[in-house]
Tab-separated table of N, CA and C in Angstrom:
chain	number	residue	atom	x	y	z
A	1	UNK	N	75.740	-28.374	12.729
A	1	UNK	CA	74.697	-27.613	12.827
A	1	UNK	C	75.717	-26.104	12.432
A	2	UNK	N	74.935	-25.282	12.052
A	2	UNK	CA	74.977	-24.227	11.649
A	2	UNK	C	73.598	-22.971	12.229
A	3	UNK	N	73.991	-21.861	12.170
A	3	UNK	CA	72.845	-21.006	12.662
A	3	UNK	C	72.796	-19.475	11.832
A	4	UNK	N	71.348	-19.212	11.610
A	4	UNK	CA	71.497	-17.990	10.836
A	4	UNK	C	70.525	-17.180	11.817
A	5	UNK	N	71.170	-15.695	12.036
A	5	UNK	CA	70.868	-15.083	12.939
A	5	UNK	C	70.362	-13.494	12.387
A	6	UNK	N	69.309	-12.944	12.747
A	6	UNK	CA	68.978	-11.591	12.645
A	6	UNK	C	68.859	-10.701	13.802
A	7	UNK	N	69.081	-9.483	13.749
A	7	UNK	CA	68.494	-8.715	15.164
A	7	UNK	C	67.978	-7.429	14.204
A	8	UNK	N	66.919	-6.687	14.762
A	8	UNK	CA	66.083	-5.366	14.315
A	8	UNK	C	65.709	-4.656	15.747
A	9	UNK	N	65.526	-3.314	15.392
A	9	UNK	CA	64.516	-2.668	16.343
A	9	UNK	C	63.618	-2.422	15.720
A	10	UNK	N	62.304	-2.784	16.492
A	10	UNK	CA	61.132	-2.506	15.887
A	10	UNK	C	60.493	-0.948	16.742
A	11	UNK	N	60.072	-0.300	15.713
A	11	UNK	CA	59.402	1.015	16.562
A	11	UNK	C	58.029	0.698	16.748
A	12	UNK	N	58.157	-0.014	18.236
A	12	UNK	CA	56.868	-0.541	18.430
A	12	UNK	C	56.952	-0.776	20.053
A	13	UNK	N	56.063	-0.799	21.010
A	13	UNK	CA	56.339	-1.168	22.736
A	13	UNK	C	56.478	-2.593	22.593
A	14	UNK	N	57.053	-2.972	23.261
A	14	UNK	CA	57.308	-4.625	23.514
A	14	UNK	C	56.008	-5.104	23.847
A	15	UNK	N	55.129	-4.703	24.512
A	15	UNK	CA	53.932	-5.327	24.579
A	15	UNK	C	53.277	-5.552	23.521
A	16	UNK	N	53.185	-4.436	22.262
A	16	UNK	CA	52.201	-4.554	20.849
A	16	UNK	C	52.958	-5.846	20.503
A	17	UNK	N	54.282	-5.738	20.216
A	17	UNK	CA	54.865	-6.659	19.722
A	17	UNK	C	54.634	-8.087	20.037
A	18	UNK	N	55.056	-8.274	21.365
A	18	UNK	CA	54.651	-9.871	22.009
A	18	UNK	C	53.262	-10.178	21.939
A	19	UNK	N	52.106	-9.256	21.975
A	19	UNK	CA	50.880	-9.375	21.819
A	19	UNK	C	50.418	-10.179	20.260
A	20	UNK	N	51.124	-9.603	19.288
A	20	UNK	CA	51.073	-9.972	18.022
A	20	UNK	C	51.646	-11.734	17.707
A	21	UNK	N	52.885	-11.800	18.326
A	21	UNK	CA	53.970	-13.082	18.078
A	21	UNK	C	53.706	-14.036	18.886
A	22	UNK	N	53.102	-13.589	20.199
A	22	UNK	CA	53.224	-14.848	21.150
A	22	UNK	C	52.039	-15.931	20.623
A	23	UNK	N	51.024	-15.965	19.983
A	23	UNK	CA	50.333	-16.820	19.499
A	23	UNK	C	50.762	-17.669	18.298
A	24	UNK	N	51.496	-18.774	18.289
A	24	UNK	CA	51.921	-19.365	17.217
A	24	UNK	C	51.419	-19.774	16.392
A	25	UNK	N	49.776	-19.491	16.374
A	25	UNK	CA	49.134	-19.648	15.441
A	25	UNK	C	49.147	-18.245	14.369
A	26	UNK	N	49.694	-17.176	14.616
A	26	UNK	CA	49.165	-16.120	13.816
A	26	UNK	C	50.029	-15.536	12.612
A	27	UNK	N	50.740	-16.616	12.511
A	27	UNK	CA	51.353	-16.222	11.540
A	27	UNK	C	51.402	-15.358	10.330
A	28	UNK	N	49.962	-15.807	10.010
A	28	UNK	CA	49.357	-15.222	8.551
A	28	UNK	C	48.792	-13.603	8.786
A	29	UNK	N	48.810	-13.226	10.148
A	29	UNK	CA	48.801	-11.731	10.300
A	29	UNK	C	49.819	-10.994	10.201
A	30	UNK	N	51.157	-11.380	10.312
A	30	UNK	CA	52.509	-10.582	10.178
A	30	UNK	C	53.437	-11.266	9.221
A	31	UNK	N	53.268	-12.286	8.889
A	31	UNK	CA	54.533	-13.240	7.718
A	31	UNK	C	53.717	-12.729	6.333
A	32	UNK	N	53.954	-12.062	5.418
A	32	UNK	CA	53.777	-11.746	3.916
A	32	UNK	C	53.953	-13.381	3.611
A	33	UNK	N	53.030	-13.618	2.719
A	33	UNK	CA	53.144	-14.731	2.256
A	33	UNK	C	52.668	-15.842	2.729
A	34	UNK	N	52.453	-16.055	4.174
A	34	UNK	CA	51.717	-16.968	4.682
A	34	UNK	C	49.992	-16.824	4.661
A	35	UNK	N	49.275	-17.775	3.781
A	35	UNK	CA	47.804	-17.189	3.508
A	35	UNK	C	47.139	-18.234	4.388
A	36	UNK	N	47.345	-19.143	5.226
A	36	UNK	CA	46.698	-19.454	6.371
A	36	UNK	C	47.266	-20.585	7.277
A	37	UNK	N	46.799	-20.360	8.834
A	37	UNK	CA	47.594	-21.397	9.568
A	37	UNK	C	46.483	-22.006	10.390
A	38	UNK	N	46.674	-23.452	10.603
A	38	UNK	CA	45.858	-24.035	11.643
A	38	UNK	C	46.693	-24.770	12.529
A	39	UNK	N	46.067	-24.884	13.845
A	39	UNK	CA	46.561	-25.641	15.055
A	39	UNK	C	45.757	-26.713	15.239
A	40	UNK	N	46.807	-27.772	15.102
A	40	UNK	CA	46.038	-29.135	15.218
A	40	UNK	C	45.691	-29.550	16.405
A	41	UNK	N	44.843	-30.680	16.660
A	41	UNK	CA	44.626	-31.334	17.943
A	41	UNK	C	44.064	-30.157	18.450
A	42	UNK	N	43.250	-29.331	18.505
A	42	UNK	CA	42.561	-28.207	19.543
A	42	UNK	C	43.562	-27.731	20.343
A	43	UNK	N	44.905	-27.530	20.076
A	43	UNK	CA	45.700	-26.936	21.392
A	43	UNK	C	45.596	-25.490	21.171
A	44	UNK	N	46.220	-24.955	22.143
A	44	UNK	CA	46.243	-23.397	22.079
A	44	UNK	C	47.431	-22.888	21.342
A	45	UNK	N	47.611	-21.765	20.719
A	45	UNK	CA	48.634	-21.293	19.651
A	45	UNK	C	49.640	-20.551	20.909
A	46	UNK	N	49.765	-20.876	22.230
A	46	UNK	CA	50.690	-20.476	23.531
A	46	UNK	C	50.919	-21.892	23.828
A	47	UNK	N	50.404	-23.184	23.461
A	47	UNK	CA	50.798	-24.227	24.571
A	47	UNK	C	51.711	-25.137	23.838
A	48	UNK	N	52.794	-25.232	24.637
A	48	UNK	CA	54.003	-26.184	24.229
A	48	UNK	C	53.639	-27.273	23.586
A	49	UNK	N	54.079	-27.740	22.571
A	49	UNK	CA	53.340	-28.925	22.043
A	49	UNK	C	52.689	-28.936	20.663
A	50	UNK	N	52.220	-27.867	20.891
A	50	UNK	CA	51.011	-27.531	19.659
A	50	UNK	C	51.836	-27.375	18.078
A	51	UNK	N	51.305	-27.773	17.199
A	51	UNK	CA	51.515	-28.383	16.170
A	51	UNK	C	50.916	-27.106	15.035
A	52	UNK	N	51.183	-26.155	14.236
A	52	UNK	CA	50.640	-25.249	13.284
A	52	UNK	C	51.351	-25.749	12.022
A	53	UNK	N	50.338	-25.972	11.094
A	53	UNK	CA	50.257	-26.445	9.671
A	53	UNK	C	50.032	-24.749	8.904
A	54	UNK	N	50.990	-24.495	8.303
A	54	UNK	CA	50.463	-23.075	7.692
A	54	UNK	C	51.036	-23.533	6.097
A	55	UNK	N	50.382	-22.256	5.463
A	55	UNK	CA	50.678	-22.260	3.598
A	55	UNK	C	51.490	-21.332	3.656
A	56	UNK	N	52.841	-21.237	3.314
A	56	UNK	CA	53.907	-20.321	3.079
A	56	UNK	C	54.191	-20.158	1.446
A	57	UNK	N	53.785	-19.570	0.819
A	57	UNK	CA	54.432	-19.147	-0.546
A	57	UNK	C	53.575	-20.649	-1.468
A	58	UNK	N	52.420	-21.045	-1.047
A	58	UNK	CA	51.937	-22.187	-1.657
A	58	UNK	C	52.480	-23.278	-1.290
A	59	UNK	N	53.262	-23.335	-0.318
A	59	UNK	CA	53.840	-24.796	0.262
A	59	UNK	C	53.352	-24.823	1.812
A	60	UNK	N	52.895	-26.266	2.066
A	60	UNK	CA	52.426	-26.320	3.682
A	60	UNK	C	53.630	-26.596	4.404
A	61	UNK	N	53.641	-26.086	5.332
A	61	UNK	CA	54.776	-26.697	6.389
A	61	UNK	C	54.322	-26.978	7.810
A	62	UNK	N	55.014	-28.072	8.591
A	62	UNK	CA	54.454	-28.041	9.977
A	62	UNK	C	55.377	-27.750	10.813
A	63	UNK	N	55.273	-27.144	11.943
A	63	UNK	CA	56.253	-26.943	12.853
A	63	UNK	C	55.522	-27.149	14.490
A	64	UNK	N	56.348	-27.449	15.236
A	64	UNK	CA	55.911	-27.859	16.638
A	64	UNK	C	56.288	-26.367	17.429
A	65	UNK	N	55.442	-25.982	18.481
A	65	UNK	CA	55.948	-25.017	19.541
A	65	UNK	C	56.925	-25.627	20.577
A	66	UNK	N	57.856	-25.831	20.714
A	66	UNK	CA	58.814	-26.373	21.558
A	66	UNK	C	58.843	-25.793	23.042
A	67	UNK	N	59.203	-24.427	22.668
A	67	UNK	CA	59.305	-23.519	24.267
A	67	UNK	C	58.401	-22.395	23.812
A	68	UNK	N	57.910	-21.884	25.133
A	68	UNK	CA	56.891	-20.473	24.926
A	68	UNK	C	57.151	-20.017	26.140
A	69	UNK	N	57.587	-18.640	26.705
A	69	UNK	CA	57.638	-17.902	27.719
A	69	UNK	C	57.120	-16.430	27.804
A	70	UNK	N	55.800	-15.969	28.375
A	70	UNK	CA	55.218	-14.829	28.514
A	70	UNK	C	56.404	-13.964	29.208
A	71	UNK	N	56.926	-14.816	30.020
A	71	UNK	CA	57.711	-13.731	31.132
A	71	UNK	C	59.200	-13.456	30.542
A	72	UNK	N	59.624	-14.358	29.734
A	72	UNK	CA	61.127	-14.152	28.781
A	72	UNK	C	60.568	-13.671	27.433
A	73	UNK	N	59.640	-13.619	26.915
A	73	UNK	CA	59.159	-12.904	25.614
A	73	UNK	C	59.921	-13.638	24.637
A	74	UNK	N	59.881	-14.958	24.798
A	74	UNK	CA	60.233	-15.942	23.708
A	74	UNK	C	59.671	-16.865	23.165
A	75	UNK	N	59.851	-17.667	22.505
A	75	UNK	CA	59.105	-19.037	21.850
A	75	UNK	C	60.316	-19.602	20.454
A	76	UNK	N	59.875	-20.664	21.023
A	76	UNK	CA	60.889	-21.667	19.954
A	76	UNK	C	60.097	-22.640	19.258
A	77	UNK	N	60.251	-22.614	17.935
A	77	UNK	CA	59.807	-23.865	17.002
A	77	UNK	C	60.520	-24.483	16.343
A	78	UNK	N	59.966	-25.963	16.075
A	78	UNK	CA	60.999	-26.910	15.068
A	78	UNK	C	60.353	-27.251	14.393
A	79	UNK	N	60.662	-27.613	12.808
A	79	UNK	CA	60.007	-28.112	11.967
A	79	UNK	C	60.149	-29.450	11.935
A	80	UNK	N	58.367	-30.269	11.747
A	80	UNK	CA	58.422	-31.422	11.752
A	80	UNK	C	58.986	-32.427	10.617
A	81	UNK	N	59.336	-31.647	9.514
A	81	UNK	CA	59.693	-32.520	8.610
A	81	UNK	C	60.856	-31.976	7.797
A	82	UNK	N	62.346	-32.476	7.513
A	82	UNK	CA	63.109	-31.695	6.714
A	82	UNK	C	62.441	-30.624	5.776
A	83	UNK	N	63.283	-29.800	5.686
A	83	UNK	CA	62.706	-28.428	4.757
A	83	UNK	C	63.756	-28.785	3.305
A	84	UNK	N	62.929	-29.157	2.217
A	84	UNK	CA	63.870	-29.236	0.844
A	84	UNK	C	64.362	-27.806	0.826
A	85	UNK	N	65.526	-27.905	0.222
A	85	UNK	CA	66.164	-26.523	-0.585
A	85	UNK	C	64.970	-25.779	-1.884
A	86	UNK	N	64.663	-24.902	-1.625
A	86	UNK	CA	63.820	-24.445	-2.454
A	86	UNK	C	64.374	-23.899	-3.784
A	87	UNK	N	65.447	-23.563	-3.909
A	87	UNK	CA	66.004	-22.856	-5.008
A	87	UNK	C	66.776	-23.848	-6.101
A	88	UNK	N	66.563	-23.812	-7.351
A	88	UNK	CA	67.011	-24.788	-8.273
A	88	UNK	C	67.912	-23.628	-9.285
A	89	UNK	N	69.417	-23.312	-8.912
A	89	UNK	CA	70.144	-22.353	-10.071
A	89	UNK	C	71.207	-23.723	-10.974
A	90	UNK	N	70.576	-25.022	-10.953
A	90	UNK	CA	71.476	-25.398	-11.807
A	90	UNK	C	72.691	-26.100	-10.826
A	91	UNK	N	72.992	-25.835	-10.030
A	91	UNK	CA	74.109	-26.670	-9.199
A	91	UNK	C	73.328	-27.562	-8.309
A	92	UNK	N	74.256	-28.529	-7.993
A	92	UNK	CA	73.825	-29.591	-6.618
A	92	UNK	C	72.924	-28.822	-5.858
A	93	UNK	N	71.760	-29.519	-5.707
A	93	UNK	CA	70.765	-29.181	-4.830
A	93	UNK	C	71.351	-29.385	-3.480
A	94	UNK	N	71.156	-28.763	-2.396
A	94	UNK	CA	71.694	-29.221	-0.905
A	94	UNK	C	70.801	-30.216	-0.401
A	95	UNK	N	71.070	-30.626	0.517
A	95	UNK	CA	70.081	-31.882	0.915
A	95	UNK	C	69.226	-31.360	1.639
A	96	UNK	N	67.830	-31.679	2.135
A	96	UNK	CA	67.020	-31.034	3.080
A	96	UNK	C	67.591	-30.973	4.164
A	97	UNK	N	67.016	-30.085	5.412
A	97	UNK	CA	67.556	-29.745	6.682
A	97	UNK	C	66.635	-29.979	7.731
A	98	UNK	N	66.988	-30.160	8.871
A	98	UNK	CA	66.129	-30.116	9.940
A	98	UNK	C	66.625	-28.643	10.722
A	99	UNK	N	65.644	-27.716	11.158
A	99	UNK	CA	65.582	-26.724	11.525
A	99	UNK	C	65.020	-26.239	13.178
A	100	UNK	N	65.497	-25.206	13.992
A	100	UNK	CA	64.719	-24.704	15.107
A	100	UNK	C	64.717	-23.386	15.220
A	101	UNK	N	63.683	-22.584	15.129
A	101	UNK	CA	63.897	-21.433	15.336
A	101	UNK	C	63.367	-20.631	16.710
A	102	UNK	N	63.983	-19.523	17.061
A	102	UNK	CA	63.954	-18.863	18.137
A	102	UNK	C	63.221	-17.331	18.064
A	103	UNK	N	62.396	-16.754	18.306
A	103	UNK	CA	62.144	-15.586	18.279
A	103	UNK	C	62.122	-15.120	19.692
A	104	UNK	N	62.805	-14.042	19.846
A	104	UNK	CA	62.838	-13.398	21.297
A	104	UNK	C	62.952	-11.865	20.894
A	105	UNK	N	62.279	-11.052	22.232
A	105	UNK	CA	61.851	-9.912	21.963
A	105	UNK	C	62.092	-9.018	23.338
A	106	UNK	N	63.006	-7.995	23.213
A	106	UNK	CA	63.100	-7.297	24.567
A	106	UNK	C	63.061	-5.817	24.605
A	107	UNK	N	63.026	-5.470	25.488
A	107	UNK	CA	62.539	-3.838	25.306
A	107	UNK	C	63.576	-3.115	25.194
A	108	UNK	N	63.506	-1.869	24.578
A	108	UNK	CA	64.440	-0.696	24.330
A	108	UNK	C	63.736	0.372	24.930
A	109	UNK	N	64.535	0.683	26.469
A	109	UNK	CA	63.515	1.892	27.169
A	109	UNK	C	63.679	2.856	26.217
A	110	UNK	N	64.726	3.469	25.761
A	110	UNK	CA	65.001	4.716	24.860
A	110	UNK	C	63.698	4.426	23.722
A	111	UNK	N	62.904	5.302	23.729
A	111	UNK	CA	61.847	5.531	22.716
A	111	UNK	C	60.840	4.505	22.496
A	112	UNK	N	60.866	3.445	23.704
A	112	UNK	CA	59.762	2.304	23.961
A	112	UNK	C	59.530	1.696	22.604
A	113	UNK	N	60.827	1.240	22.245
A	113	UNK	CA	61.095	0.040	21.315
A	113	UNK	C	61.255	-1.189	21.659
A	114	UNK	N	61.367	-1.942	20.423
A	114	UNK	CA	61.831	-3.266	21.057
A	114	UNK	C	62.566	-4.319	20.093
A	115	UNK	N	63.560	-4.991	20.531
A	115	UNK	CA	64.529	-5.519	19.694
A	115	UNK	C	64.039	-6.748	19.802
A	116	UNK	N	63.978	-7.355	18.419
A	116	UNK	CA	63.653	-8.655	18.192
A	116	UNK	C	65.062	-9.529	17.722
A	117	UNK	N	65.204	-10.640	18.271
A	117	UNK	CA	66.120	-11.450	18.025
A	117	UNK	C	65.755	-12.795	17.254
A	118	UNK	N	65.819	-12.891	16.005
A	118	UNK	CA	65.100	-14.287	15.267
A	118	UNK	C	66.543	-15.168	15.114
A	119	UNK	N	66.489	-16.244	15.470
A	119	UNK	CA	67.522	-17.213	14.926
A	119	UNK	C	66.936	-18.444	14.567
A	120	UNK	N	67.406	-19.291	13.605
A	120	UNK	CA	67.406	-20.339	13.464
A	120	UNK	C	68.549	-21.416	12.968
A	121	UNK	N	68.724	-22.436	13.947
A	121	UNK	CA	69.753	-23.647	14.134
A	121	UNK	C	69.268	-24.518	12.930
A	122	UNK	N	70.226	-24.618	12.250
A	122	UNK	CA	69.962	-25.603	11.054
A	122	UNK	C	71.028	-26.919	10.989
A	123	UNK	N	70.122	-27.943	11.092
A	123	UNK	CA	71.066	-29.358	11.202
A	123	UNK	C	71.139	-29.712	9.683
A	124	UNK	N	72.294	-29.415	9.350
A	124	UNK	CA	72.584	-29.570	7.688
A	124	UNK	C	73.552	-30.512	7.466
A	125	UNK	N	73.940	-31.013	6.156
A	125	UNK	CA	74.693	-31.967	5.679
A	125	UNK	C	75.746	-30.888	5.899
A	126	UNK	N	77.034	-31.072	6.452
A	126	UNK	CA	78.376	-30.060	6.239
A	126	UNK	C	78.700	-29.495	5.087
A	127	UNK	N	78.811	-30.064	3.901
A	127	UNK	CA	78.834	-29.510	2.659
A	127	UNK	C	77.704	-28.361	2.320
A	128	UNK	N	76.672	-28.654	2.585
A	128	UNK	CA	75.690	-27.710	2.329
A	128	UNK	C	75.209	-26.589	3.399
A	129	UNK	N	76.102	-26.499	4.644
A	129	UNK	CA	75.685	-25.292	5.690
A	129	UNK	C	75.712	-24.058	5.444
A	130	UNK	N	76.538	-23.488	4.587
A	130	UNK	CA	76.706	-22.370	3.926
A	130	UNK	C	75.633	-22.215	3.039
A	131	UNK	N	75.269	-22.913	2.341
A	131	UNK	CA	74.538	-22.571	1.382
A	131	UNK	C	72.901	-22.274	2.084
A	132	UNK	N	72.746	-23.138	2.817
A	132	UNK	CA	71.452	-23.257	3.860
A	132	UNK	C	71.437	-21.839	5.131
A	133	UNK	N	72.732	-21.808	5.371
A	133	UNK	CA	72.772	-20.472	6.386
A	133	UNK	C	72.435	-19.130	5.480
A	134	UNK	N	73.055	-19.001	4.438
A	134	UNK	CA	72.772	-17.804	3.346
A	134	UNK	C	71.461	-17.776	3.304
A	135	UNK	N	70.566	-18.783	2.944
A	135	UNK	CA	69.120	-18.542	2.813
A	135	UNK	C	68.679	-18.426	3.569
A	136	UNK	N	68.789	-18.578	4.591
A	136	UNK	CA	67.850	-18.164	6.134
A	136	UNK	C	68.463	-16.965	6.378
A	137	UNK	N	69.821	-16.217	6.192
A	137	UNK	CA	69.944	-15.141	6.438
A	137	UNK	C	69.267	-14.116	5.382
A	138	UNK	N	68.923	-14.717	4.432
A	138	UNK	CA	68.059	-13.514	3.752
A	138	UNK	C	66.950	-13.729	3.840
A	139	UNK	N	65.880	-14.843	4.409
A	139	UNK	CA	64.882	-15.144	4.541
A	139	UNK	C	64.108	-14.128	5.742
A	140	UNK	N	65.116	-14.231	7.170
A	140	UNK	CA	65.031	-13.796	8.517
A	140	UNK	C	64.625	-12.166	8.223
A	141	UNK	N	65.346	-11.635	7.552
A	141	UNK	CA	65.187	-10.408	7.485
A	141	UNK	C	63.676	-9.764	6.994
A	142	UNK	N	63.426	-10.566	5.909
A	142	UNK	CA	62.370	-10.482	5.026
A	142	UNK	C	61.107	-10.523	6.021
A	143	UNK	N	61.063	-11.322	6.962
A	143	UNK	CA	60.196	-11.955	7.919
A	143	UNK	C	60.119	-10.903	8.877
A	144	UNK	N	60.821	-10.466	9.266
A	144	UNK	CA	61.227	-9.421	10.555
A	144	UNK	C	60.611	-8.025	9.789
A	145	UNK	N	60.949	-7.422	8.626
A	145	UNK	CA	60.533	-6.576	8.057
A	145	UNK	C	58.867	-6.873	7.951
A	146	UNK	N	58.373	-7.655	7.420
A	146	UNK	CA	56.832	-8.254	7.198
A	146	UNK	C	56.397	-7.871	8.496
A	147	UNK	N	56.952	-7.970	9.743
A	147	UNK	CA	56.344	-8.273	11.192
A	147	UNK	C	56.448	-6.623	11.435
A	148	UNK	N	57.368	-5.837	11.027
A	148	UNK	CA	57.887	-4.332	11.330
A	148	UNK	C	56.246	-3.705	10.291
A	149	UNK	N	56.489	-3.791	9.320
A	149	UNK	CA	55.286	-2.881	8.332
A	149	UNK	C	53.887	-3.605	9.069
A	150	UNK	N	53.641	-4.633	9.709
A	150	UNK	CA	52.541	-4.839	10.215
A	150	UNK	C	52.088	-4.270	11.576
A	151	UNK	N	52.760	-4.217	12.392
A	151	UNK	CA	52.922	-3.201	13.683
A	151	UNK	C	52.943	-2.144	13.258
A	152	UNK	N	53.362	-1.202	12.041
A	152	UNK	CA	53.373	0.034	11.771
A	152	UNK	C	51.890	0.346	11.480
A	153	UNK	N	51.354	-0.717	10.690
A	153	UNK	CA	49.849	-0.292	10.181
A	153	UNK	C	49.175	-0.705	11.406
A	154	UNK	N	49.578	-1.005	12.478
A	154	UNK	CA	48.455	-1.266	13.555
A	154	UNK	C	48.733	-0.453	14.604
A	155	UNK	N	49.851	0.202	14.552
A	155	UNK	CA	50.205	0.983	16.045
A	155	UNK	C	50.748	2.370	15.305
A	156	UNK	N	50.840	2.927	14.356
A	156	UNK	CA	51.139	3.993	13.568
A	156	UNK	C	51.838	5.007	15.045
A	157	UNK	N	52.905	5.450	14.611
A	157	UNK	CA	53.456	6.383	15.604
A	157	UNK	C	53.471	7.979	14.751
A	158	UNK	N	53.319	8.786	15.794
A	158	UNK	CA	53.049	10.212	15.298
A	158	UNK	C	54.732	11.058	15.065
């Protein structure tokens, strides 16, 4: 098991950040490249056990909401199918990985900002761990930047 982790300061109050990300089905609203998302079986976007199916850069992905806390401002999701390695640089392609991600937001009192911590635990073949970790370590900052841009458009600061 390996982990990719990223944290950042968002120039927006905690309540604004949480209201955007707390709905598991809201991915298209804040992640560039997600064109659509649906929750299966008429579950709510904050209901543990809900499954979202979303299209990211032309690929359909299914994830289950495994934990959600409005009090702790955290949500955890798990991929339902092993994720295939997306790049082919001519070397041996890593085996698909299972993963579980957690988004946690906390208030920063100074400036009424928000700390976001986003981590993804990767269940990989040992020989593939470094490549998977590096890939997610490059993706998570991109997703966080996309979230920050969305928040800046919706809640501009003077």
